[in-house]
Every structure is written in C-alpha cells, then in structure tokens.
C-alpha cells in the first residue's frame, strides 16, 4: 500500500505542470520515502493492522509434536491471505510457528513471520512485537 501511495505522489509531481515548479518537493519526497522504508514502517504498519488476524490464525493451526505443514505454495496448495500478508506456508513446531510470506526474501532466502514461545529456528530474526519476529532462512 505504501508503494502505491509513493508512486501516486511521484506521478502527481511528474505529470502535473503546476507541481513541477515546486523543485524542492521532489527531493524532499525522495528523502521521506527513503526514511520511511529505512525505519521499516511499511512492514510495521502492515503487521499492526494484521496482528489480531495473524494471532488467531496461529491459534487455529493444528499442534503436532514434530511439525505440520498446513500449506505450501510450491506444492500447489495455494496462498491464504491472513490480514495483509499472503501466507503460502504455515509450519507449527513445538515452541514456534513459522508463516512463510509469499514474495518475501531473495533467491536463496526464505522469509516470513514467526510466533515464538521458545527458540527461533532461523538464520536471522528481527523482533516485531510481543512474541512476533520477522525471520529469514538462508539456503
């Protein structure tokens, strides 16, 4: 959503003649865009809006001593939207639940959200709120 708003603002500045005269607005908008993204505000906003839905989804997953894969987009089991996040894979371990967010990560990296009550099984983890973390697994 943030990127759509930023694109609209840039489009207005570029295509409307009366706004082209405001030469300082473009660089200020670029700096503001960089600052918002550097502060992780888009992910934090999306998480704040979706936290209740994500928590309810995690509670609804079946518990198994090892792990249970509820969905896997690579296996063709589909994508389920939970709040503002497209979850393509949900794995519930004892002590944590990993939600794979479709479109996140890189070529050799799988990223998503983790709800942890114990240890986190990830290469990197950044705390979001409470027991929620953004995690990435490098291959």
Coordinates of C-alpha atoms in Angstrom, one line a residue:
X1 CA 0.0 0.0 0.0
X2 CA 2.8 2.4 0.8
X3 CA 4.5 1.9 -2.6
X4 CA 1.2 2.7 -4.3
X5 CA 0.9 6.0 -2.4
X6 CA 4.5 6.9 -3.1
X7 CA 4.0 6.1 -6.8
X8 CA 0.9 8.3 -6.9
X9 CA 2.7 11.2 -5.2
X10 CA 5.6 10.9 -7.7
X11 CA 3.2 10.7 -10.6
X12 CA 1.4 13.9 -9.5
X13 CA 4.7 15.7 -9.2
X14 CA 5.9 14.5 -12.6
X15 CA 2.7 14.8 -14.7
X16 CA 1.0 17.9 -13.4
X17 CA 2.7 21.1 -14.6
X18 CA 1.8 23.3 -11.7
X19 CA 3.6 21.0 -9.3
X20 CA 6.8 20.8 -11.4
X21 CA 7.6 24.3 -10.3
X22 CA 8.0 23.1 -6.7
X23 CA 11.6 21.9 -7.3
X24 CA 12.2 21.1 -3.6
X25 CA 9.2 18.8 -3.2
X26 CA 10.8 16.0 -5.3
X27 CA 14.0 15.6 -3.3
X28 CA 12.1 16.0 -0.1
X29 CA 9.7 13.3 -1.1
X30 CA 12.6 11.1 -2.1
X31 CA 14.2 11.6 1.4
X32 CA 10.9 11.0 3.1
X33 CA 10.4 7.8 1.1
X34 CA 13.9 6.6 2.0
X35 CA 13.4 7.4 5.7
X36 CA 10.0 5.6 5.9
X37 CA 11.4 2.4 4.3
X38 CA 14.7 2.5 6.3
X39 CA 12.6 2.7 9.5
X40 CA 10.7 -0.4 8.4
X41 CA 7.4 1.5 8.7
X42 CA 5.6 -0.4 5.9
X43 CA 6.1 -3.8 7.5
X44 CA 5.4 -2.5 11.0
X45 CA 2.1 -0.8 9.8
X46 CA 1.0 -4.0 7.9
X47 CA 1.8 -6.1 11.0
X48 CA -0.1 -3.7 13.3
X49 CA -3.1 -3.9 11.1
X50 CA -2.8 -7.7 10.8
X51 CA -1.6 -8.8 14.3
X52 CA -5.0 -9.9 15.5
X53 CA -5.7 -12.0 12.4
X54 CA -2.2 -13.5 12.5
X55 CA -2.6 -14.5 16.2
X56 CA -6.0 -16.1 15.5
X57 CA -4.5 -18.0 12.5
X58 CA -1.6 -19.3 14.6
X59 CA -4.0 -20.5 17.3
X60 CA -6.2 -22.3 14.7
X61 CA -3.3 -24.4 13.3
X62 CA -3.1 -28.0 14.5
X63 CA -0.5 -28.9 17.0
X64 CA 1.9 -31.7 16.4
X65 CA 5.0 -32.8 18.3
X66 CA 7.3 -32.5 15.3
X67 CA 5.9 -30.2 12.6
X68 CA 2.9 -29.9 10.4
X69 CA 2.9 -28.1 7.1
X70 CA -0.6 -26.7 6.6
X71 CA 0.0 -25.2 3.2
X72 CA 2.9 -24.9 0.7
X73 CA 2.6 -22.6 -2.3
X74 CA 5.5 -24.5 -4.0
X75 CA 3.5 -27.8 -3.8
X76 CA 0.4 -26.0 -5.3
X77 CA -1.6 -25.9 -2.1
X78 CA -2.4 -22.3 -2.5
X79 CA -2.0 -19.0 -0.7
X80 CA -4.1 -17.8 2.2
X81 CA -4.4 -14.2 3.0
X82 CA -4.0 -13.6 6.7
X83 CA -4.6 -9.9 7.4
X84 CA -2.4 -8.1 4.8
X85 CA 0.1 -11.0 4.4
X86 CA -0.1 -13.7 1.8
X87 CA 0.8 -16.8 3.7
X88 CA 2.0 -19.6 1.4
X89 CA 3.3 -22.0 4.1
X90 CA 2.4 -22.5 7.8
X91 CA 4.5 -24.8 9.9
X92 CA 3.8 -25.3 13.6
X93 CA 6.6 -26.6 15.7
X94 CA 6.7 -27.1 19.5
X95 CA 7.5 -23.6 20.8
X96 CA 7.1 -21.7 17.5
X97 CA 5.0 -21.3 14.4
X98 CA 6.5 -20.2 11.1
X99 CA 4.4 -18.4 8.5
X100 CA 6.0 -18.2 5.1
X101 CA 5.1 -14.9 3.4
X102 CA 4.8 -15.2 -0.4
X103 CA 7.1 -12.8 -2.2
X104 CA 9.5 -12.1 0.7
X105 CA 13.1 -13.0 0.9
X106 CA 15.5 -13.3 -2.0
X107 CA 16.6 -16.0 -4.4
X108 CA 18.4 -18.2 -1.8
X109 CA 16.4 -16.9 1.2
X110 CA 13.0 -17.8 2.6
X111 CA 11.4 -15.1 4.8
X112 CA 8.3 -14.8 6.8
X113 CA 6.8 -14.2 10.3
X114 CA 7.4 -16.4 13.4
X115 CA 5.3 -16.5 16.5
X116 CA 7.7 -17.9 19.1
X117 CA 7.2 -19.2 22.6
X118 CA 10.6 -20.9 22.7
X119 CA 13.5 -21.0 20.3
X120 CA 13.5 -19.5 16.9
X121 CA 14.7 -21.7 14.0
X122 CA 16.0 -19.1 11.6
X123 CA 19.2 -17.6 10.2
X124 CA 18.1 -14.1 11.2
X125 CA 15.3 -12.7 13.3
X126 CA 14.1 -9.1 13.9
X127 CA 11.7 -8.5 16.7
X128 CA 8.3 -7.0 15.7
X129 CA 6.0 -7.1 18.7
X130 CA 5.4 -9.3 21.7
X131 CA 6.4 -12.8 20.5
X132 CA 6.3 -12.0 16.8
X133 CA 9.5 -11.9 14.7
X134 CA 10.4 -11.4 11.1
X135 CA 12.6 -14.3 10.3
X136 CA 14.7 -15.4 7.3
X137 CA 16.3 -18.8 6.4
X138 CA 19.3 -18.8 4.1
X139 CA 19.8 -21.9 2.0

